[in-house]
Amino acid sequence: IVLEWFPRANRMRYFVARSRKPRRAGKKFILTGLGAGNILWAAVLGRRSPLRRGGTMKSAGRFLMLSSLMLMLTSLAAGQRYSVTDLGSLDPGGVVDVSFANGINRFGHVAGSSYTALHLHAYLWTKPQGMQDLGTLGGSTSIAYAINDSGTVVGQADLANGDVHAFSWTRARGMQDLGTLGGHESAAFGINDAGVIVGESYPANGVAPHAFLWSMGHGMQDLGTLGGDTSEAHAINNLGEVVGFSAITGNGDTHGFVWGESEGMRDLSTIKSYYPSYAYGINDIGRVVGYAGIAQVYSYTYGFLWTESKGLKLLGFLEGGTQSFGLGINLSGQVVGSFNNALGISYAFVWTESAGMQDLNTLIPANSGWILGPATAINIGGQIVGSGPVLIKGTYTNHAFLLTPQ
């Protein structure tokens, strides 16, 4: 496994160097066929490679890999500053000049939603082309939630008859309807680099949605629940591990889950017996982020990081607040999300093992004109997306943002 950093492009990539096998030279391994970047970290692993599609990894292997990565990468995040890019909207300067960002891939391509002159539409943003309207499935509205490294975007869109269906979008095929589990509605929230998609859908004659996994050739698979009536899947990593949340037996509470093909759906539990928990993100070494608690004013809500070995770890609060929400995590373990201050106002944070929770508003230029709201996703290069008010011609409007490490 090789982790390679390209300083001029401010990009990081990881890959399995297996196209040409390493040659032994004395006690060293010479890795051939690498790019022009700086090799930050490399390790030779056995056949059960943690980053190989469909592979598995034991807890000890994950811990070893994680420890090595964190030593190299968290030092890069300490004292980090960011530039801010305004992604604009699909109705610039119009009556509804509003946009939101939900997902980002390693190339800095962003998926989200923005209002046109009339309706909310899914978009794909790239630096060369700006914001592209992805359209709908025949209805009026669509929302994009995630994007993989191949540029496939997933989300939900209205049909002409008013039903809402999950979609996938590519440049070659445009927007494709993923169907449902038999009911009238579905939504896709996550996708991995193999093109496997997760989300929620109503089963036939079902009164509540179930988490699903969709793959080419197999269609939509019901992942079931933790014993209750409802479940949702929100993210999937490149090992095929899925996270989300589900009602538990008796439907009294909701718990976060992690699902694997061999293990099925496992309960991540919660921090207090009467608190619900929700899982929203997972990285390729199985670290999960989410929150536990009741998301309402004057209630405690705890952002968490879950690992196989240690269970739920609380991310803490900022500015005397009582709420934090973990929403995204990258390979190096950087977590992004939102926290509420003592007045209940929501701001963006980034969290690392070395620096803890930091208000992203303190890490951007003071005269930027931005108030960074919830941060929703982070890529391997540390780029972060979210949305918040930005001052344009003397007026604040809500736009999607892209933060790039400096």
GROMACS .gro file of C-alpha atoms in nm:
model
  406
    1ILE     CA    1   0.000   0.000   0.000
    2VAL     CA    2   0.142   0.338  -0.099
    3LEU     CA    3   0.038   0.683   0.015
    4GLU     CA    4   0.164   0.950  -0.225
    5TRP     CA    5   0.151   1.329  -0.182
    6PHE     CA    6   0.166   1.579  -0.471
    7PRO     CA    7   0.257   1.911  -0.304
    8ARG     CA    8   0.217   2.137  -0.607
    9ALA     CA    9  -0.129   2.006  -0.684
   10ASN     CA   10  -0.219   1.976  -0.314
   11ARG     CA   11  -0.343   1.624  -0.373
   12MET     CA   12  -0.296   1.290  -0.201
   13ARG     CA   13  -0.364   0.942  -0.334
   14TYR     CA   14  -0.339   0.588  -0.203
   15PHE     CA   15  -0.320   0.271  -0.406
   16VAL     CA   16  -0.217  -0.091  -0.407
   17ALA     CA   17   0.114  -0.115  -0.594
   18ARG     CA   18   0.043  -0.453  -0.745
   19SER     CA   19   0.063  -0.392  -1.120
   20ARG     CA   20   0.437  -0.448  -1.093
   21LYS     CA   21   0.559  -0.638  -0.790
   22PRO     CA   22   0.817  -0.476  -0.560
   23ARG     CA   23   1.173  -0.595  -0.614
   24ARG     CA   24   1.382  -0.678  -0.310
   25ALA     CA   25   1.717  -0.496  -0.297
   26GLY     CA   26   1.903  -0.599   0.013
   27LYS     CA   27   1.666  -0.523   0.301
   28LYS     CA   28   1.466  -0.260   0.113
   29PHE     CA   29   1.173  -0.278  -0.125
   30ILE     CA   30   1.190  -0.075  -0.444
   31LEU     CA   31   0.840   0.018  -0.559
   32THR     CA   32   0.824   0.067  -0.934
   33GLY     CA   33   0.572   0.252  -1.147
   34LEU     CA   34   0.504   0.533  -0.899
   35GLY     CA   35   0.399   0.889  -0.982
   36ALA     CA   36   0.596   1.209  -0.938
   37GLY     CA   37   0.477   1.270  -0.584
   38ASN     CA   38   0.643   1.227  -0.245
   39ILE     CA   39   0.593   0.888  -0.083
   40LEU     CA   40   0.463   0.961   0.265
   41TRP     CA   41   0.390   0.607   0.376
   42ALA     CA   42   0.422   0.259   0.234
   43ALA     CA   43   0.373  -0.092   0.367
   44VAL     CA   44   0.382  -0.438   0.218
   45LEU     CA   45   0.073  -0.634   0.317
   46GLY     CA   46  -0.043  -0.988   0.262
   47ARG     CA   47  -0.310  -1.109   0.028
   48ARG     CA   48  -0.584  -0.965   0.245
   49SER     CA   49  -0.507  -0.608   0.143
   50PRO     CA   50  -0.727  -0.357   0.329
   51LEU     CA   51  -0.762  -0.134   0.024
   52ARG     CA   52  -0.819  -0.401  -0.237
   53ARG     CA   53  -1.178  -0.406  -0.354
   54GLY     CA   54  -1.362  -0.682  -0.176
   55GLY     CA   55  -1.073  -0.756   0.064
   56THR     CA   56  -1.089  -0.785   0.440
   57MET     CA   57  -0.867  -0.683   0.725
   58LYS     CA   58  -0.835  -0.797   1.084
   59SER     CA   59  -0.849  -0.548   1.372
   60ALA     CA   60  -0.476  -0.577   1.437
   61GLY     CA   61  -0.400  -0.500   1.074
   62ARG     CA   62  -0.629  -0.200   1.079
   63PHE     CA   63  -0.465  -0.073   1.396
   64LEU     CA   64  -0.116  -0.108   1.247
   65MET     CA   65  -0.213   0.070   0.929
   66LEU     CA   66  -0.404   0.339   1.118
   67SER     CA   67  -0.114   0.408   1.354
   68SER     CA   68   0.129   0.454   1.067
   69LEU     CA   69  -0.108   0.680   0.878
   70MET     CA   70  -0.188   0.895   1.178
   71LEU     CA   71   0.179   0.953   1.261
   72MET     CA   72   0.236   1.082   0.909
   73LEU     CA   73  -0.086   1.266   0.839
   74THR     CA   74  -0.218   1.426   1.155
   75SER     CA   75   0.098   1.635   1.176
   76LEU     CA   76   0.000   1.781   0.839
   77ALA     CA   77  -0.337   1.887   0.982
   78ALA     CA   78  -0.201   2.060   1.293
   79GLY     CA   79  -0.205   2.435   1.240
   80GLN     CA   80  -0.366   2.389   0.900
   81ARG     CA   81  -0.510   2.693   0.719
   82TYR     CA   82  -0.758   2.688   0.432
   83SER     CA   83  -0.853   2.893   0.130
   84VAL     CA   84  -1.224   2.923   0.049
   85THR     CA   85  -1.383   2.877  -0.292
   86ASP     CA   86  -1.741   2.992  -0.348
   87LEU     CA   87  -1.906   2.729  -0.569
   88GLY     CA   88  -2.180   2.969  -0.672
   89SER     CA   89  -2.530   2.855  -0.763
   90LEU     CA   90  -2.751   2.757  -1.057
   91ASP     CA   91  -2.928   3.094  -1.028
   92PRO     CA   92  -2.641   3.341  -0.973
   93GLY     CA   93  -2.774   3.677  -0.865
   94GLY     CA   94  -3.130   3.552  -0.898
   95VAL     CA   95  -3.419   3.538  -0.656
   96VAL     CA   96  -3.310   3.200  -0.513
   97ASP     CA   97  -2.930   3.227  -0.531
   98VAL     CA   98  -2.872   2.933  -0.293
   99SER     CA   99  -2.660   2.617  -0.305
  100PHE     CA  100  -2.549   2.328  -0.080
  101ALA     CA  101  -2.254   2.086  -0.105
  102ASN     CA  102  -2.284   1.726   0.010
  103GLY     CA  103  -2.000   1.518  -0.137
  104ILE     CA  104  -1.645   1.546  -0.276
  105ASN     CA  105  -1.408   1.303  -0.447
  106ARG     CA  106  -1.029   1.296  -0.441
  107PHE     CA  107  -1.007   1.521  -0.747
  108GLY     CA  108  -1.199   1.799  -0.574
  109HIS     CA  109  -1.517   1.744  -0.777
  110VAL     CA  110  -1.823   1.834  -0.571
  111ALA     CA  111  -2.183   1.707  -0.572
  112GLY     CA  112  -2.473   1.889  -0.414
  113SER     CA  113  -2.790   2.081  -0.488
  114SER     CA  114  -2.879   2.436  -0.587
  115TYR     CA  115  -3.188   2.627  -0.678
  116THR     CA  116  -3.254   2.718  -1.037
  117ALA     CA  117  -3.495   3.003  -1.098
  118LEU     CA  118  -3.777   2.765  -1.000
  119HIS     CA  119  -3.662   2.439  -0.840
  120LEU     CA  120  -3.388   2.263  -0.642
  121HIS     CA  121  -3.160   2.062  -0.875
  122ALA     CA  122  -2.864   1.830  -0.829
  123TYR     CA  123  -2.531   1.961  -0.958
  124LEU     CA  124  -2.175   1.854  -1.029
  125TRP     CA  125  -1.905   2.117  -0.973
  126THR     CA  126  -1.555   2.101  -1.118
  127LYS     CA  127  -1.294   2.375  -1.125
  128PRO     CA  128  -1.272   2.391  -1.507
  129GLN     CA  129  -1.646   2.380  -1.576
  130GLY     CA  130  -1.806   2.526  -1.266
  131MET     CA  131  -2.155   2.414  -1.162
  132GLN     CA  132  -2.343   2.181  -1.398
  133ASP     CA  133  -2.717   2.116  -1.362
  134LEU     CA  134  -2.778   1.737  -1.362
  135GLY     CA  135  -3.150   1.766  -1.427
  136THR     CA  136  -3.419   1.534  -1.291
  137LEU     CA  137  -3.597   1.207  -1.374
  138GLY     CA  138  -3.886   1.396  -1.532
  139GLY     CA  139  -4.011   1.582  -1.228
  140SER     CA  140  -3.917   1.918  -1.078
  141THR     CA  141  -3.658   1.848  -0.806
  142SER     CA  142  -3.335   1.656  -0.754
  143ILE     CA  143  -3.058   1.642  -0.490
  144ALA     CA  144  -2.706   1.495  -0.520
  145TYR     CA  145  -2.556   1.347  -0.204
  146ALA     CA  146  -2.229   1.179  -0.302
  147ILE     CA  147  -1.969   1.134  -0.577
  148ASN     CA  148  -1.700   0.869  -0.627
  149ASP     CA  149  -1.355   0.897  -0.784
  150SER     CA  150  -1.491   0.794  -1.124
  151GLY     CA  151  -1.721   1.096  -1.119
  152THR     CA  152  -2.044   0.901  -1.069
  153VAL     CA  153  -2.296   1.110  -0.875
  154VAL     CA  154  -2.584   0.966  -0.671
  155GLY     CA  155  -2.889   1.118  -0.508
  156GLN     CA  156  -3.264   1.144  -0.544
  157ALA     CA  157  -3.489   1.295  -0.811
  158ASP     CA  158  -3.857   1.345  -0.881
  159LEU     CA  159  -4.035   1.145  -1.149
  160ALA     CA  160  -4.304   1.297  -1.367
  161ASN     CA  161  -4.572   1.128  -1.153
  162GLY     CA  162  -4.438   1.284  -0.833
  163ASP     CA  163  -4.260   0.978  -0.694
  164VAL     CA  164  -3.901   1.020  -0.575
  165HIS     CA  165  -3.637   0.767  -0.689
  166ALA     CA  166  -3.269   0.714  -0.624
  167PHE     CA  167  -3.046   0.798  -0.921
  168SER     CA  168  -2.693   0.759  -1.047
  169TRP     CA  169  -2.545   1.004  -1.297
  170THR     CA  170  -2.245   0.976  -1.527
  171ARG     CA  171  -2.125   1.197  -1.811
  172ALA     CA  172  -2.173   0.912  -2.055
  173ARG     CA  173  -2.524   0.804  -1.956
  174GLY     CA  174  -2.672   1.102  -1.777
  175MET     CA  175  -2.922   1.041  -1.495
  176GLN     CA  176  -3.037   0.679  -1.446
  177ASP     CA  177  -3.328   0.564  -1.229
  178LEU     CA  178  -3.215   0.301  -0.974
  179GLY     CA  179  -3.570   0.193  -0.894
  180THR     CA  180  -3.699   0.093  -0.550
  181LEU     CA  181  -3.741  -0.207  -0.323
  182GLY     CA  182  -4.098  -0.231  -0.448
  183GLY     CA  183  -4.247   0.085  -0.301
  184HIS     CA  184  -4.285   0.431  -0.447
  185GLU     CA  185  -3.978   0.609  -0.311
  186SER     CA  186  -3.603   0.571  -0.276
  187ALA     CA  187  -3.292   0.788  -0.227
  188ALA     CA  188  -2.919   0.716  -0.274
  189PHE     CA  189  -2.685   0.866  -0.014
  190GLY     CA  190  -2.346   0.701  -0.077
  191ILE     CA  191  -2.128   0.535  -0.342
  192ASN     CA  192  -1.784   0.372  -0.337
  193ASP     CA  193  -1.522   0.355  -0.611
  194ALA     CA  194  -1.658   0.019  -0.735
  195GLY     CA  195  -1.988   0.191  -0.810
  196VAL     CA  196  -2.178   0.017  -0.529
  197ILE     CA  197  -2.453   0.248  -0.401
  198VAL     CA  198  -2.639   0.268  -0.069
  199GLY     CA  199  -2.946   0.452   0.049
  200GLU     CA  200  -3.303   0.397   0.158
  201SER     CA  201  -3.619   0.276  -0.014
  202TYR     CA  202  -3.972   0.175   0.072
  203PRO     CA  203  -4.038  -0.198   0.026
  204ALA     CA  204  -4.358  -0.317  -0.142
  205ASN     CA  205  -4.648  -0.245   0.093
  206GLY     CA  206  -4.395  -0.113   0.345
  207VAL     CA  207  -4.484   0.165   0.586
  208ALA     CA  208  -4.120   0.264   0.654
  209PRO     CA  209  -3.802   0.272   0.444
  210HIS     CA  210  -3.524   0.013   0.458
  211ALA     CA  211  -3.154   0.053   0.392
  212PHE     CA  212  -3.048  -0.079   0.053
  213LEU     CA  213  -2.733  -0.172  -0.136
  214TRP     CA  214  -2.736  -0.144  -0.516
  215SER     CA  215  -2.478  -0.291  -0.753
  216MET     CA  216  -2.456  -0.338  -1.127
  217GLY     CA  217  -2.598  -0.674  -1.227
  218HIS     CA  218  -2.764  -0.737  -0.891
  219GLY     CA  219  -2.986  -0.433  -0.856
  220MET     CA  220  -3.124  -0.320  -0.521
  221GLN     CA  221  -3.080  -0.538  -0.212
  222ASP     CA  222  -3.272  -0.486   0.114
  223LEU     CA  223  -3.023  -0.474   0.404
  224GLY     CA  224  -3.294  -0.522   0.665
  225THR     CA  225  -3.301  -0.359   1.008
  226LEU     CA  226  -3.178  -0.406   1.365
  227GLY     CA  227  -3.518  -0.551   1.451
  228GLY     CA  228  -3.735  -0.243   1.409
  229ASP     CA  229  -3.940  -0.119   1.115
  230THR     CA  230  -3.701   0.128   0.951
  231SER     CA  231  -3.338   0.176   0.849
  232GLU     CA  232  -3.124   0.403   0.630
  233ALA     CA  233  -2.777   0.349   0.478
  234HIS     CA  234  -2.567   0.664   0.438
  235ALA     CA  235  -2.215   0.567   0.335
  236ILE     CA  236  -2.010   0.278   0.196
  237ASN     CA  237  -1.633   0.236   0.185
  238ASN     CA  238  -1.415   0.054  -0.067
  239LEU     CA  239  -1.431  -0.266   0.136
  240GLY     CA  240  -1.809  -0.273   0.094
  241GLU     CA  241  -1.875  -0.184   0.458
  242VAL     CA  242  -2.196   0.017   0.497
  243VAL     CA  243  -2.302   0.252   0.777
  244GLY     CA  244  -2.632   0.412   0.865
  245PHE     CA  245  -2.895   0.380   1.134
  246SER     CA  246  -3.193   0.162   1.215
  247ALA     CA  247  -3.477   0.124   1.459
  248ILE     CA  248  -3.398  -0.153   1.704
  249THR     CA  249  -3.627  -0.427   1.828
  250GLY     CA  250  -3.945  -0.277   1.968
  251ASN     CA  251  -3.893   0.049   1.771
  252GLY     CA  252  -3.817   0.232   2.092
  253ASP     CA  253  -3.479   0.367   1.980
  254THR     CA  254  -3.260   0.422   1.677
  255HIS     CA  255  -2.899   0.300   1.667
  256GLY     CA  256  -2.615   0.344   1.424
  257PHE     CA  257  -2.503   0.031   1.239
  258VAL     CA  258  -2.222  -0.106   1.029
  259TRP     CA  259  -2.309  -0.372   0.772
  260GLY     CA  260  -2.078  -0.621   0.603
  261GLU     CA  261  -2.154  -0.893   0.352
  262SER     CA  262  -2.048  -1.172   0.586
  263GLU     CA  263  -2.146  -1.018   0.922
  264GLY     CA  264  -2.472  -0.855   0.822
  265MET     CA  265  -2.597  -0.553   1.022
  266ARG     CA  266  -2.422  -0.486   1.354
  267ASP     CA  267  -2.545  -0.246   1.621
  268LEU     CA  268  -2.293   0.030   1.708
  269SER     CA  269  -2.487   0.094   2.031
  270THR     CA  270  -2.496   0.443   2.183
  271ILE     CA  271  -2.348   0.642   2.472
  272LYS     CA  272  -2.655   0.631   2.698
  273SER     CA  273  -2.937   0.381   2.694
  274TYR     CA  274  -3.199   0.645   2.617
  275TYR     CA  275  -2.998   0.826   2.344
  276PRO     CA  276  -3.046   0.741   1.977
  277SER     CA  277  -2.732   0.717   1.761
  278TYR     CA  278  -2.672   0.778   1.390
  279ALA     CA  279  -2.376   0.680   1.166
  280TYR     CA  280  -2.305   0.897   0.862
  281GLY     CA  281  -1.954   0.825   0.739
  282ILE     CA  282  -1.693   0.547   0.718
  283ASN     CA  283  -1.340   0.541   0.580
  284ASP     CA  284  -1.141   0.260   0.420
  285ILE     CA  285  -0.997   0.141   0.751
  286GLY     CA  286  -1.338   0.102   0.909
  287ARG     CA  287  -1.355   0.417   1.122
  288VAL     CA  288  -1.712   0.543   1.157
  289VAL     CA  289  -1.843   0.891   1.243
  290GLY     CA  290  -2.186   1.010   1.346
  291TYR     CA  291  -2.362   1.144   1.651
  292ALA     CA  292  -2.563   1.030   1.950
  293GLY     CA  293  -2.834   1.226   2.125
  294ILE     CA  294  -3.141   1.432   2.045
  295ALA     CA  295  -3.088   1.695   1.775
  296GLN     CA  296  -3.299   1.974   1.918
  297VAL     CA  297  -3.225   2.303   2.094
  298TYR     CA  298  -3.102   2.277   2.455
  299SER     CA  299  -3.042   1.902   2.421
  300TYR     CA  300  -2.704   1.731   2.433
  301THR     CA  301  -2.587   1.575   2.108
  302TYR     CA  302  -2.243   1.412   2.090
  303GLY     CA  303  -2.042   1.372   1.773
  304PHE     CA  304  -1.857   1.041   1.785
  305LEU     CA  305  -1.582   0.838   1.624
  306TRP     CA  306  -1.630   0.459   1.635
  307THR     CA  307  -1.357   0.198   1.594
  308GLU     CA  308  -1.372  -0.178   1.617
  309SER     CA  309  -1.127  -0.184   1.907
  310LYS     CA  310  -1.250   0.109   2.117
  311GLY     CA  311  -1.616   0.154   2.032
  312LEU     CA  312  -1.764   0.507   2.052
  313LYS     CA  313  -1.530   0.798   2.127
  314LEU     CA  314  -1.683   1.143   2.183
  315LEU     CA  315  -1.548   1.430   1.971
  316GLY     CA  316  -1.639   1.701   2.222
  317PHE     CA  317  -1.787   2.052   2.191
  318LEU     CA  318  -1.673   2.407   2.117
  319GLU     CA  319  -1.760   2.757   2.247
  320GLY     CA  320  -1.965   2.637   2.541
  321GLY     CA  321  -2.204   2.451   2.315
  322THR     CA  322  -2.378   2.124   2.385
  323GLN     CA  323  -2.405   1.975   2.036
  324SER     CA  324  -2.171   1.832   1.774
  325PHE     CA  325  -2.240   1.614   1.470
  326GLY     CA  326  -1.983   1.396   1.290
  327LEU     CA  327  -2.071   1.387   0.920
  328GLY     CA  328  -1.763   1.286   0.720
  329ILE     CA  329  -1.421   1.121   0.760
  330ASN     CA  330  -1.124   1.064   0.529
  331LEU     CA  331  -0.854   0.797   0.517
  332SER     CA  332  -0.623   0.980   0.759
  333GLY     CA  333  -0.898   1.004   1.022
  334GLN     CA  334  -0.979   1.373   0.982
  335VAL     CA  335  -1.344   1.423   1.078
  336VAL     CA  336  -1.572   1.706   0.966
  337GLY     CA  337  -1.918   1.806   1.074
  338SER     CA  338  -2.099   2.080   1.261
  339PHE     CA  339  -2.116   2.207   1.617
  340ASN     CA  340  -2.365   2.439   1.783
  341ASN     CA  341  -2.243   2.719   2.006
  342ALA     CA  342  -2.412   2.837   2.325
  343LEU     CA  343  -2.670   3.028   2.119
  344GLY     CA  344  -2.760   2.722   1.913
  345ILE     CA  345  -2.594   2.854   1.594
  346SER     CA  346  -2.434   2.586   1.375
  347TYR     CA  347  -2.074   2.613   1.249
  348ALA     CA  348  -1.829   2.385   1.068
  349PHE     CA  349  -1.555   2.190   1.245
  350VAL     CA  350  -1.259   1.972   1.160
  351TRP     CA  351  -1.132   1.719   1.416
  352THR     CA  352  -0.803   1.531   1.433
  353GLU     CA  353  -0.641   1.309   1.695
  354SER     CA  354  -0.361   1.563   1.743
  355ALA     CA  355  -0.553   1.894   1.741
  356GLY     CA  356  -0.899   1.788   1.859
  357MET     CA  357  -1.202   1.986   1.739
  358GLN     CA  358  -1.134   2.316   1.561
  359ASP     CA  359  -1.379   2.576   1.435
  360LEU     CA  360  -1.313   2.600   1.060
  361ASN     CA  361  -1.415   2.966   1.069
  362THR     CA  362  -1.092   3.036   1.261
  363LEU     CA  363  -0.880   2.862   0.995
  364ILE     CA  364  -0.981   3.074   0.694
  365PRO     CA  365  -0.886   3.435   0.606
  366ALA     CA  366  -1.052   3.680   0.845
  367ASN     CA  367  -1.181   3.899   0.560
  368SER     CA  368  -1.329   3.615   0.354
  369GLY     CA  369  -1.691   3.721   0.407
  370TRP     CA  370  -1.788   3.363   0.498
  371ILE     CA  371  -1.968   3.212   0.794
  372LEU     CA  372  -1.901   2.842   0.747
  373GLY     CA  373  -2.202   2.630   0.832
  374PRO     CA  374  -2.204   2.247   0.848
  375ALA     CA  375  -1.909   2.073   0.681
  376THR     CA  376  -2.045   1.762   0.513
  377ALA     CA  377  -1.751   1.577   0.353
  378ILE     CA  378  -1.369   1.565   0.333
  379ASN     CA  379  -1.147   1.398   0.075
  380ILE     CA  380  -0.808   1.229   0.104
  381GLY     CA  381  -0.629   1.555   0.029
  382GLY     CA  382  -0.805   1.730   0.318
  383GLN     CA  383  -1.039   1.937   0.099
  384ILE     CA  384  -1.369   2.006   0.277
  385VAL     CA  385  -1.714   2.095   0.147
  386GLY     CA  386  -2.023   2.236   0.312
  387SER     CA  387  -2.243   2.542   0.295
  388GLY     CA  388  -2.303   2.865   0.478
  389PRO     CA  389  -2.374   3.238   0.444
  390VAL     CA  390  -2.133   3.443   0.233
  391LEU     CA  391  -2.139   3.821   0.194
  392ILE     CA  392  -2.210   3.917  -0.168
  393LYS     CA  393  -2.269   4.282  -0.257
  394GLY     CA  394  -2.364   4.367   0.100
  395THR     CA  395  -2.609   4.077   0.143
  396TYR     CA  396  -2.558   3.731   0.293
  397THR     CA  397  -2.669   3.437   0.082
  398ASN     CA  398  -2.623   3.065   0.146
  399HIS     CA  399  -2.368   2.909  -0.090
  400ALA     CA  400  -2.174   2.586  -0.112
  401PHE     CA  401  -1.806   2.619  -0.022
  402LEU     CA  402  -1.486   2.428  -0.091
  403LEU     CA  403  -1.198   2.458   0.156
  404THR     CA  404  -0.849   2.371   0.030
  405PRO     CA  405  -0.553   2.325   0.267
  406GLN     CA  406  -0.277   2.584   0.223
   0.00000   0.00000   0.00000
